[in-house]
mmCIF file of C-alpha atoms and ligand atoms in Angstrom:
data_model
loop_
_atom_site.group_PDB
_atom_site.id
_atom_site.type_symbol
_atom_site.label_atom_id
_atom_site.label_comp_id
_atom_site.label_asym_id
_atom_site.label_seq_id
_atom_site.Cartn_x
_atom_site.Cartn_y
_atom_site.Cartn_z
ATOM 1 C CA UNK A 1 -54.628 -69.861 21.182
ATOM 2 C CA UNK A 2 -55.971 -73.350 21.357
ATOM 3 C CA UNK A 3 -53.702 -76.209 22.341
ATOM 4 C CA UNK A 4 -53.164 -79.099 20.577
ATOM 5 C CA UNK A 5 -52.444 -81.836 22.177
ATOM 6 C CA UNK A 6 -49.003 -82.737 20.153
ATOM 7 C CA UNK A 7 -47.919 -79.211 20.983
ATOM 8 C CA UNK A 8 -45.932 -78.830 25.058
ATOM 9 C CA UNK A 9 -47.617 -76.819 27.624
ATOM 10 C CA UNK A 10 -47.608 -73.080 27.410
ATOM 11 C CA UNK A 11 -45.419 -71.746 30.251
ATOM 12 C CA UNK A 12 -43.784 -68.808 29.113
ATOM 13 C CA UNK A 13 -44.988 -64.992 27.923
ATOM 14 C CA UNK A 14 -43.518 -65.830 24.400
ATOM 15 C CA UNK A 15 -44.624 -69.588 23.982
ATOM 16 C CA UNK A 16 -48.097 -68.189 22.879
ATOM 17 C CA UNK A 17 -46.777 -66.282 20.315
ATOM 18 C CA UNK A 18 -44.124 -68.477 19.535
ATOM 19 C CA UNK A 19 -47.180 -70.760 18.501
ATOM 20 C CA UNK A 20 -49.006 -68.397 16.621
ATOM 21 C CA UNK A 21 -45.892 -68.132 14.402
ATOM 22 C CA UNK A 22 -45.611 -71.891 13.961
ATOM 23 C CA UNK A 23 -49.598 -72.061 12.922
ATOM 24 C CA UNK A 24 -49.560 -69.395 10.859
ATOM 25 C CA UNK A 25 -46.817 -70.554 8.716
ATOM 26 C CA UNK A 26 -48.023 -74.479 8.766
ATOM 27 C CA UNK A 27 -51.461 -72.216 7.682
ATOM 28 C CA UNK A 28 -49.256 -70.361 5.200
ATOM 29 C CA UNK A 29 -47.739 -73.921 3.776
ATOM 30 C CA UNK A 30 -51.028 -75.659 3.609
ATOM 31 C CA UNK A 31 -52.608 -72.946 1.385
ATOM 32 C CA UNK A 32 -50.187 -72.675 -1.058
ATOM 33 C CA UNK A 33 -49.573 -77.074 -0.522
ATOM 34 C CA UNK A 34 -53.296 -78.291 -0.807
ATOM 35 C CA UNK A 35 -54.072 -75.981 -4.085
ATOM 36 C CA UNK A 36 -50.817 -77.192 -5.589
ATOM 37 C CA UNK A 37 -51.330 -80.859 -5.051
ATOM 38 C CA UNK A 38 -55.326 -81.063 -6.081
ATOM 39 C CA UNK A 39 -54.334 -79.542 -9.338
ATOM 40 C CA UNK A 40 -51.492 -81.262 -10.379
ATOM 41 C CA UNK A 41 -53.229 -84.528 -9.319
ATOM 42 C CA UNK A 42 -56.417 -82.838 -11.722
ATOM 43 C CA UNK A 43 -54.839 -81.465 -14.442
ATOM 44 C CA UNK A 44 -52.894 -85.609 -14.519
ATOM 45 C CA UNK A 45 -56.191 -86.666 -14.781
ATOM 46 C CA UNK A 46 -57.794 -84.338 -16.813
ATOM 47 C CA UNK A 47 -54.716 -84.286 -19.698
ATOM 48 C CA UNK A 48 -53.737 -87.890 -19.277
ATOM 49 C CA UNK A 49 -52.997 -89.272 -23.192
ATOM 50 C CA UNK A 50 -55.798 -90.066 -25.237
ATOM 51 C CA UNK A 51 -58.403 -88.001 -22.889
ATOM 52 C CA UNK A 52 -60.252 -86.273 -24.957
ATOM 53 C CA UNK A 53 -59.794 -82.483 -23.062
ATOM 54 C CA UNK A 54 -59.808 -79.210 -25.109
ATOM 55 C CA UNK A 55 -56.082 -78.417 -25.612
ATOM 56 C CA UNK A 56 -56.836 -75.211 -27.408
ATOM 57 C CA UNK A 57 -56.496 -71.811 -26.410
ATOM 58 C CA UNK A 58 -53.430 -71.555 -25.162
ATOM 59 C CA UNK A 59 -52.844 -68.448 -22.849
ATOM 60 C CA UNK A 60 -50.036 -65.947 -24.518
ATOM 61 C CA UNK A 61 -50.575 -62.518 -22.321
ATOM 62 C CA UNK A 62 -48.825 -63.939 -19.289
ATOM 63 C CA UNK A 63 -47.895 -60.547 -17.719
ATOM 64 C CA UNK A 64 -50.819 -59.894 -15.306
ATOM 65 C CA UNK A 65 -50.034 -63.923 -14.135
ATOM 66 C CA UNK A 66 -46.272 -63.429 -13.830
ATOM 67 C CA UNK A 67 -46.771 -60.282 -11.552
ATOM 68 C CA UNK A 68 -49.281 -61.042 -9.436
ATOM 69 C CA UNK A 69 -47.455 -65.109 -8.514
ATOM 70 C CA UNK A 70 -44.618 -62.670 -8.348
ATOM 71 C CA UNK A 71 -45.855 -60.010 -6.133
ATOM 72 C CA UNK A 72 -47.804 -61.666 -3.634
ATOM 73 C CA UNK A 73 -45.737 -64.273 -2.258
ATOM 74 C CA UNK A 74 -43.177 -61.771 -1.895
ATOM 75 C CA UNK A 75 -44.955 -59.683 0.088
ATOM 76 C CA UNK A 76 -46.385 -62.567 2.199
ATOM 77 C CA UNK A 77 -42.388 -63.729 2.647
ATOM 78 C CA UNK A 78 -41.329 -60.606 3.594
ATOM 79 C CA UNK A 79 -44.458 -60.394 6.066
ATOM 80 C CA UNK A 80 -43.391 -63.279 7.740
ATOM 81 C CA UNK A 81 -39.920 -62.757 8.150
ATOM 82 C CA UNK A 82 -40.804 -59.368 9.682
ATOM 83 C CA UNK A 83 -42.824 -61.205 12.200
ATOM 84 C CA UNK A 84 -40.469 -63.835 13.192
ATOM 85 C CA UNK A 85 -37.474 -60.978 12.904
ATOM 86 C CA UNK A 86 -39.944 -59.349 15.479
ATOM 87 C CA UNK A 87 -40.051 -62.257 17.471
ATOM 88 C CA UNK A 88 -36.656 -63.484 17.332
ATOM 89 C CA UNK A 89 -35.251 -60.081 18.771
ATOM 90 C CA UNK A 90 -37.814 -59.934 21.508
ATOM 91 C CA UNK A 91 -36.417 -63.891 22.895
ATOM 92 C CA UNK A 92 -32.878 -62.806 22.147
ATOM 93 C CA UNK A 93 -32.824 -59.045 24.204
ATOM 94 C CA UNK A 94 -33.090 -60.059 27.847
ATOM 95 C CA UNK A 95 -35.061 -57.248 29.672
ATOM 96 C CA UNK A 96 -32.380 -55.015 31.651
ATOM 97 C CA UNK A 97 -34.480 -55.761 35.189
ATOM 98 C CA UNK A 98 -33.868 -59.578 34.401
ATOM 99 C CA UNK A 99 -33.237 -62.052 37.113
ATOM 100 C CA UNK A 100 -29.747 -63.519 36.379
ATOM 101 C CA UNK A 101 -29.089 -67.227 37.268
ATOM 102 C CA UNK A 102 -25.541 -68.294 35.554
ATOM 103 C CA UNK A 103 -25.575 -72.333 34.386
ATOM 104 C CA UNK A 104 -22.865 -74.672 33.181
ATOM 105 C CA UNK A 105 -23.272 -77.133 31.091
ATOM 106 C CA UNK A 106 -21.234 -80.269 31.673
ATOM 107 C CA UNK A 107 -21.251 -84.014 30.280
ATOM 108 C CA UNK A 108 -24.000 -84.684 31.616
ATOM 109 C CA UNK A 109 -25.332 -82.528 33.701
ATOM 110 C CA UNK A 110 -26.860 -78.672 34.188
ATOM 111 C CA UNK A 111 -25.201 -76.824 37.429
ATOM 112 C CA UNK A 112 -26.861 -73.811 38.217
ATOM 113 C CA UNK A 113 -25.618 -70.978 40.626
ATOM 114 C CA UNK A 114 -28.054 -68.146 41.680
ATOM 115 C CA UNK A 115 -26.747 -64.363 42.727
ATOM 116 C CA UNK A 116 -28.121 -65.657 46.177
ATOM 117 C CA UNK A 117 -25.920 -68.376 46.424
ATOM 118 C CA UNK A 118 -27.928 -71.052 46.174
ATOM 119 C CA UNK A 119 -26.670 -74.253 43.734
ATOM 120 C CA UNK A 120 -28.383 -76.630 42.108
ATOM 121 C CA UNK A 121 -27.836 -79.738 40.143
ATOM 122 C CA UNK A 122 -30.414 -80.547 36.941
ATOM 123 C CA UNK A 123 -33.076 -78.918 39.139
ATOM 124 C CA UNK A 124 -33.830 -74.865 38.194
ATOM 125 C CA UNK A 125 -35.868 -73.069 40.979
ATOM 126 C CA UNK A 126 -37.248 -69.119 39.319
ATOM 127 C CA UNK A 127 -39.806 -67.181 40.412
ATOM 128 C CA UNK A 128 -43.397 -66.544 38.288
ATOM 129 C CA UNK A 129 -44.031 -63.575 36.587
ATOM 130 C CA UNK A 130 -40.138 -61.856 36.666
ATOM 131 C CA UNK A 131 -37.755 -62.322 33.165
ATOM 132 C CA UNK A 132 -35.258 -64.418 34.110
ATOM 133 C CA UNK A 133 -31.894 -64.190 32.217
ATOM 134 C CA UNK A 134 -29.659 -67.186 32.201
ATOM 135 C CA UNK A 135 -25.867 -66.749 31.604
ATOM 136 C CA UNK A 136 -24.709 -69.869 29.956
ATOM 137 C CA UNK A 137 -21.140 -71.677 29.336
ATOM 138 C CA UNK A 138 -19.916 -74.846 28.970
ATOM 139 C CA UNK A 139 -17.095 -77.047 30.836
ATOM 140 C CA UNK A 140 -16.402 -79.541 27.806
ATOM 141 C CA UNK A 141 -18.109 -79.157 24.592
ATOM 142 C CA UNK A 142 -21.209 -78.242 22.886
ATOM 143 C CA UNK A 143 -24.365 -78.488 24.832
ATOM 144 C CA UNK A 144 -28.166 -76.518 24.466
ATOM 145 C CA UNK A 145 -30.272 -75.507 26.430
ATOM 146 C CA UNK A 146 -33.804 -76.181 25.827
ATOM 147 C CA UNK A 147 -37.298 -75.763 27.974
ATOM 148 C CA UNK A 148 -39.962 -76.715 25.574
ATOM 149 C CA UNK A 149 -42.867 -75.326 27.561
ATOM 150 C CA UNK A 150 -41.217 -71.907 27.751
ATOM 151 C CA UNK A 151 -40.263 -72.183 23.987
ATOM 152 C CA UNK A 152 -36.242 -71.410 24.585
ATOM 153 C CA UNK A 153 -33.735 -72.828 23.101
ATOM 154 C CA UNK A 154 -30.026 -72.076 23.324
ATOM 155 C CA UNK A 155 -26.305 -73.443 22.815
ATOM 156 C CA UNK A 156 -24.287 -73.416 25.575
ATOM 157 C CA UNK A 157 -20.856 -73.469 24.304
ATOM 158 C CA UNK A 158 -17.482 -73.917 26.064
ATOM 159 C CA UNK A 159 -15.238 -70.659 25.875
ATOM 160 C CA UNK A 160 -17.896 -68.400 25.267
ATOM 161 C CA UNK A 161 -21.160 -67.098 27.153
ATOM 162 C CA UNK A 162 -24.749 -67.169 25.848
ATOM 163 C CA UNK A 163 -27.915 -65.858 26.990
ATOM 164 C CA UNK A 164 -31.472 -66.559 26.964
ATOM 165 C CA UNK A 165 -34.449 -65.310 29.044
ATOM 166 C CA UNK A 166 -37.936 -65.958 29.776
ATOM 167 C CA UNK A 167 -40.515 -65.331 31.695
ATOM 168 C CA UNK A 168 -42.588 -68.013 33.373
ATOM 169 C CA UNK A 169 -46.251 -67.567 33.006
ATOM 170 C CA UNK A 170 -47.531 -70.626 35.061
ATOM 171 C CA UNK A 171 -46.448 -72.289 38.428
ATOM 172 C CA UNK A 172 -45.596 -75.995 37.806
ATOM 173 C CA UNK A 173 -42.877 -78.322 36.762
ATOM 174 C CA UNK A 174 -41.447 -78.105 33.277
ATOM 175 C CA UNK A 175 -38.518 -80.161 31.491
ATOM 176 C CA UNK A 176 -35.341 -79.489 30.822
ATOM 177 C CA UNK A 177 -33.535 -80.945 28.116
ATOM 178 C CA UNK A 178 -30.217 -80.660 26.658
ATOM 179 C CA UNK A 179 -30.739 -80.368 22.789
ATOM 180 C CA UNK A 180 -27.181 -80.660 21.453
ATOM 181 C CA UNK A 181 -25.907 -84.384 21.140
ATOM 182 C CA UNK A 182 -22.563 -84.473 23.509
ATOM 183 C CA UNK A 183 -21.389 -87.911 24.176
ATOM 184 C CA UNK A 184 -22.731 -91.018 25.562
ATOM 185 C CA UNK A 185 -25.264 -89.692 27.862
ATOM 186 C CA UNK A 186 -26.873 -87.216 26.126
ATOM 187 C CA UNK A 187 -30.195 -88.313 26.631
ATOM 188 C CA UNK A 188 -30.521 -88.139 30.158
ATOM 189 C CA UNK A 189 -28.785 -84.600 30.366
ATOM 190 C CA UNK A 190 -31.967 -83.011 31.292
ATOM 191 C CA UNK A 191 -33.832 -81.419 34.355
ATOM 192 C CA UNK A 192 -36.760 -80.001 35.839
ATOM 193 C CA UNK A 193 -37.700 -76.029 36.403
ATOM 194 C CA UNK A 194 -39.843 -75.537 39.122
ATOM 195 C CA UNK A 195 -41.923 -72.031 38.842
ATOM 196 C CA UNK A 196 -43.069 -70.852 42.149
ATOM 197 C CA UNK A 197 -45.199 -68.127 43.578
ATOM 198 C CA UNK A 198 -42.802 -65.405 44.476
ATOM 199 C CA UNK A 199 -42.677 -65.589 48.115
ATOM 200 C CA UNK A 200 -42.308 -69.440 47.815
ATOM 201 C CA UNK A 201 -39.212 -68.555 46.105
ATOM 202 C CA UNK A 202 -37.569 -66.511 48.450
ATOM 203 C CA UNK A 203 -38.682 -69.068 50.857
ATOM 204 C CA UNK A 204 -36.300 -71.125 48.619
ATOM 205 C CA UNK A 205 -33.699 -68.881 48.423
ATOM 206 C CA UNK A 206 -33.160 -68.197 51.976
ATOM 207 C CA UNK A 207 -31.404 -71.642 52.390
ATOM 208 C CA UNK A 208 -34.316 -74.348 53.301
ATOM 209 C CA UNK A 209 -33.605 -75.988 49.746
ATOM 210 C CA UNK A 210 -30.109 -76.883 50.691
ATOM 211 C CA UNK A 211 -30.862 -78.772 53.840
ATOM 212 C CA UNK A 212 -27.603 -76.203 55.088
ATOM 213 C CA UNK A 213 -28.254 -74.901 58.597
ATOM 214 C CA UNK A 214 -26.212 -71.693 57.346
ATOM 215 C CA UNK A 215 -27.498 -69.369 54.745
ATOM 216 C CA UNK A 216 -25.454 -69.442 51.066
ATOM 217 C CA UNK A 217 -22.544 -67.348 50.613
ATOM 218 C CA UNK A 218 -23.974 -65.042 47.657
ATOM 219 C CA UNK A 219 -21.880 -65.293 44.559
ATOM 220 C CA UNK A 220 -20.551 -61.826 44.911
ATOM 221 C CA UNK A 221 -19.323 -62.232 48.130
ATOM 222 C CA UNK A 222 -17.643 -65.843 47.105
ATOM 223 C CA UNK A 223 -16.080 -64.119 43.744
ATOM 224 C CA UNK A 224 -14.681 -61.607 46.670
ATOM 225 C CA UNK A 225 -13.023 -64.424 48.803
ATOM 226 C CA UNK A 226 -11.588 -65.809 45.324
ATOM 227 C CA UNK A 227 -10.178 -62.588 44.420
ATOM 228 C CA UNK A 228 -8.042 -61.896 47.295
ATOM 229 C CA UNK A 229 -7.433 -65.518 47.501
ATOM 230 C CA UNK A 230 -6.150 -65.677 44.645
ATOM 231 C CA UNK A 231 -4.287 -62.537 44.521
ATOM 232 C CA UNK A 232 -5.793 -60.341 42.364
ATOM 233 C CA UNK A 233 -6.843 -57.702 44.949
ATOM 234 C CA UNK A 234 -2.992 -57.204 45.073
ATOM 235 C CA UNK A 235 -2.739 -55.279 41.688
ATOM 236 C CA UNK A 236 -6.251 -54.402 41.060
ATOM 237 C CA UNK A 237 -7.039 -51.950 43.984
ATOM 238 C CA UNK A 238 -10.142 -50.374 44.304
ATOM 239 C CA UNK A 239 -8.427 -46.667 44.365
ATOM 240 C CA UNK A 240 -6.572 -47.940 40.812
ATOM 241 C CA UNK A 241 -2.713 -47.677 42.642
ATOM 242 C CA UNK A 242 -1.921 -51.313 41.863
ATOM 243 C CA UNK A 243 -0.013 -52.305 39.083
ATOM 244 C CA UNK A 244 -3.278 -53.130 37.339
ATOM 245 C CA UNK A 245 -6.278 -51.266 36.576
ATOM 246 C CA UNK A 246 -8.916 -50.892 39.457
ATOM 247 C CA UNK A 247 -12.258 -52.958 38.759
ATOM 248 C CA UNK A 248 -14.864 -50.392 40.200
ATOM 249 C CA UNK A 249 -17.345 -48.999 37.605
ATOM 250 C CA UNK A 250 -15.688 -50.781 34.625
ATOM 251 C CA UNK A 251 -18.046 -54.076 34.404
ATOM 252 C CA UNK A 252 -20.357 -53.301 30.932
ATOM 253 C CA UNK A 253 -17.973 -49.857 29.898
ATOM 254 C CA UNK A 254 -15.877 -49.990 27.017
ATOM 255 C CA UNK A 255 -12.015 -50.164 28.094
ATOM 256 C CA UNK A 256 -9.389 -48.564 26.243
ATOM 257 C CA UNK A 257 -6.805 -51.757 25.158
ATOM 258 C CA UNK A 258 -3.031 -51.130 24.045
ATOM 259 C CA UNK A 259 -2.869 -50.933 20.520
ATOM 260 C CA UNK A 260 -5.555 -48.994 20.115
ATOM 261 C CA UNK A 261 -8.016 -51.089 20.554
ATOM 262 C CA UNK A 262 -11.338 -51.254 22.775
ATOM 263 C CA UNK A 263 -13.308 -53.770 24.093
ATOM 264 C CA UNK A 264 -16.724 -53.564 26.047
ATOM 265 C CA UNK A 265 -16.117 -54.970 29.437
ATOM 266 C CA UNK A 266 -18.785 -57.757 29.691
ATOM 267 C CA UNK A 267 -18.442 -61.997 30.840
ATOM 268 C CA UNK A 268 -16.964 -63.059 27.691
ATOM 269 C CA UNK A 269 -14.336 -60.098 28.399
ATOM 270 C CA UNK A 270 -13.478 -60.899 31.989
ATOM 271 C CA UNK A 271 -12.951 -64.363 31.524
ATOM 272 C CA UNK A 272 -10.566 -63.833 28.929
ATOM 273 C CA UNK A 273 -8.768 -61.425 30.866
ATOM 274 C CA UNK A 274 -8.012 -64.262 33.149
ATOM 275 C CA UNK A 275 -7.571 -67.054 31.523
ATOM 276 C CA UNK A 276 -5.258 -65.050 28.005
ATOM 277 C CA UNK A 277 -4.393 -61.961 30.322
ATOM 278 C CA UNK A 278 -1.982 -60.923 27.721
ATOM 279 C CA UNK A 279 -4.316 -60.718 24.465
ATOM 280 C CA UNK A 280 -5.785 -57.807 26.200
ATOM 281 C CA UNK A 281 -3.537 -55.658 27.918
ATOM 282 C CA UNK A 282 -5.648 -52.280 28.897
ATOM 283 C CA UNK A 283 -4.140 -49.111 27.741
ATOM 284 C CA UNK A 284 -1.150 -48.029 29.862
ATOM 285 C CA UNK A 285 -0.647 -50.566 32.059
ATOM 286 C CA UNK A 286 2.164 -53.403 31.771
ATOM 287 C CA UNK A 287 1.577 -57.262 30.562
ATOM 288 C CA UNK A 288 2.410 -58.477 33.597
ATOM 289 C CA UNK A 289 -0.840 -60.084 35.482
ATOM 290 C CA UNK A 290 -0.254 -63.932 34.633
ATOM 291 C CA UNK A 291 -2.833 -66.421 33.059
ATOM 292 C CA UNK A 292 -5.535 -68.345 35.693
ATOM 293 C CA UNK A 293 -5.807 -70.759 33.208
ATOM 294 C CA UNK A 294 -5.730 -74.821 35.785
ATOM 295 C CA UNK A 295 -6.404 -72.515 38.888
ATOM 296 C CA UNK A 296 -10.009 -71.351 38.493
ATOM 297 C CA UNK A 297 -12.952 -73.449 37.324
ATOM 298 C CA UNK A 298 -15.681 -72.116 35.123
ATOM 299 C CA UNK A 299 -18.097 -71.818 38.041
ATOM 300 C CA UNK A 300 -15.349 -69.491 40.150
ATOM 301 C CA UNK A 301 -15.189 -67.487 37.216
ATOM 302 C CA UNK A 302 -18.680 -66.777 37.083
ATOM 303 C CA UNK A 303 -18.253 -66.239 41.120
ATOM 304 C CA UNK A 304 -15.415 -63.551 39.843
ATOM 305 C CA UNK A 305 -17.945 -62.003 37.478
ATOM 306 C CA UNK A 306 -20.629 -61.846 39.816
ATOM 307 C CA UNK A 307 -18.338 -59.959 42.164
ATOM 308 C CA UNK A 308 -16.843 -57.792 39.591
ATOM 309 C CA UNK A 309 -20.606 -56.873 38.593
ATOM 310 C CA UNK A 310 -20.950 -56.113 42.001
ATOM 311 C CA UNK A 311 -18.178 -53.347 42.019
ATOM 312 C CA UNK A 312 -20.618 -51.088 39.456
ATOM 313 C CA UNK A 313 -21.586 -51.461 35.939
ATOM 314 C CA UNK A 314 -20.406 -48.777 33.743
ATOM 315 C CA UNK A 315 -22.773 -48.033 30.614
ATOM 316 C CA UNK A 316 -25.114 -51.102 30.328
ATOM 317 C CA UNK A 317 -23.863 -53.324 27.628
ATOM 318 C CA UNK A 318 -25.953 -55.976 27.417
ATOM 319 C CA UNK A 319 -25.387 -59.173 25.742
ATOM 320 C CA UNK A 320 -22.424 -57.997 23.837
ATOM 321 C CA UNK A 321 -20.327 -61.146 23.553
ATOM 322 C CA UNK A 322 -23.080 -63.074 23.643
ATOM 323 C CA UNK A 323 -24.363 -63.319 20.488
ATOM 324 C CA UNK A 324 -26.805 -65.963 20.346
ATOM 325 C CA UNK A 325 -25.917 -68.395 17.966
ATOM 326 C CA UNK A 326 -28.972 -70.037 15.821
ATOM 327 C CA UNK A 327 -30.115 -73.419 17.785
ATOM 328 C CA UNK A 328 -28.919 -76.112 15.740
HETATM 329 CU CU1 LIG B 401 -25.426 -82.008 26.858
HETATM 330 CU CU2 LIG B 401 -26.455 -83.108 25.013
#
């Protein structure tokens, strides 16, 4: 596909088809657009009072007309939104074998953590040619997420996790932007992604970024400090004797919840179970783990869910709670 020069930079495995979306319908619009406004500037000129035009013959057997300006836009509508259905669900399903990097949004600024342990402020390192998945939540209000050159787009909310993925197609620099108006600087809430070479990443990775002499603490093992920190280790035993349920295995598996209920175990679960412990109790245990609500930020929680990952997924769930809300 040819690049104009009003369109951003290619950068993604989607952006191309993205595109080709985008021209064919402007194509689409200009066919039906450009007929429609010659004629009706014509036919004003032709019929204009007192021009001397045949008016006769009027047309009475409309049926063949009516069907066929019926028909085939129809078919061309429902053509397109089969395509961009198509499309949609490919950039809303991250690949299972994605690389995750979590992100908060805050006023005004984008805070990423990597499974590594690496953090970074308004500045997002990934690696060319691997999907990479981004788990996204918010500290204060609406925000979105938006990388023009990779064609993504997505609202990072507060209370809630989202998801988007891509997959970088060029090395190079590429803005970030947040594309949700949230307070007074708005405008400079934005970033840079750096695509590098894969082994130029890991380079990265391994600590060099930071300017730390020590190597990160991944986010597993930091979500493992906070949990017997904070206590939860105490009733949530691995061999399932505390007074709450054990944690191995149970990340992405449906959990049985008293009352009948059930609830797939993914982020949007575990943070809920510690922040509103009680408006999911699991099935035959007591109500008694207390709320973390003031003692854990948003970015420990992820740390909690990166360890709790690390304990075994059950059934892959992907993306349950995270229904991707339309970009605004
Ligand atoms: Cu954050 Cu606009």
């Amino acid at each position: 596909m040819g690049q104009l020069p009003l369109m951003p930079e290619q950068a993604s495995t989607v952006a191309g088809q993205v595109d080709l979306l985008y021209y064919a319908l402007i194509a689409l619009s200009l066919l039906f657009a450009l007929p429609i406004a010659g004629l009706t500037v014509y036919f004003a000129v032709k019929y204009r009072r007192g021009a001397r035009a045949d008016r006769s013959g009027q047309i009475t057997a409309t049926l063949p007309y009516e069907l066929t300006w019926t028909i085939v836009p129809t078919l061309m509508a429902l053509g397109v939104f089969v395509w961009a259905a198509t499309l949609y669900f490919r950039i809303e399903r991250p690949p299972a074998d994605a690389l995750e990097i979590y992100v908060l949004g805050r006023q005004w600024m984008w805070e990423f953590q990597h499974p590594e342990g690496q953090r970074e402020l308004a500045e997002l390192h990934v690696p060319l040619g691997r999907p990479v998945k981004l788990l996204m939540t918010s500290e204060d209000v609406i925000h979105s997420f938006y990388v023009p050159a990779f064609r993504v787009k997505q609202d990072v909310l507060p209370g809630r996790y989202t998801a988007i993925w891509f997959q970088p197609s060029k090395v190079g620099e590429y803005h970030l932007f947040c594309a949700e108006y949230c307070g007074t600087d708005h405008a400079v809430m934005g970033g840079v992604v750096y695509v590098m070479e894969p082994a130029a990443y890991q380079a990265w990775l391994g600590g060099g970024a930071a300017g730390g002499p020590q190597a990160p603490q991944t986010m597993a093992a930091a979500g493992e400090k906070l949990f017997s920190g904070l206590g939860c280790s105490g009733c949530h035993r691995m061999d399932g004797s505390g007074a709450g349920p054990s944690l191995v295995g149970v990340f992405g598996s449906p959990v049985q919840l008293q009352g009948g209920q059930s609830a797939i175990a993914d982020e949007g679960y575990v943070r809920n179970s510690i922040l509103l412990p009680q408006s999911q109790v699991v099935a035959g245990y007591q109500p008694v783990m207390p709320s973390f609500k003031g003692q854990v930020s948003e970015s420990q929680i992820l740390q909690l869910i990166a360890y709790i990952k690390s304990l075994g997924a059950g059934q892959a769930a992907p993306g349950a709670s995270q229904t991707a809300q339309p970009p605004p």
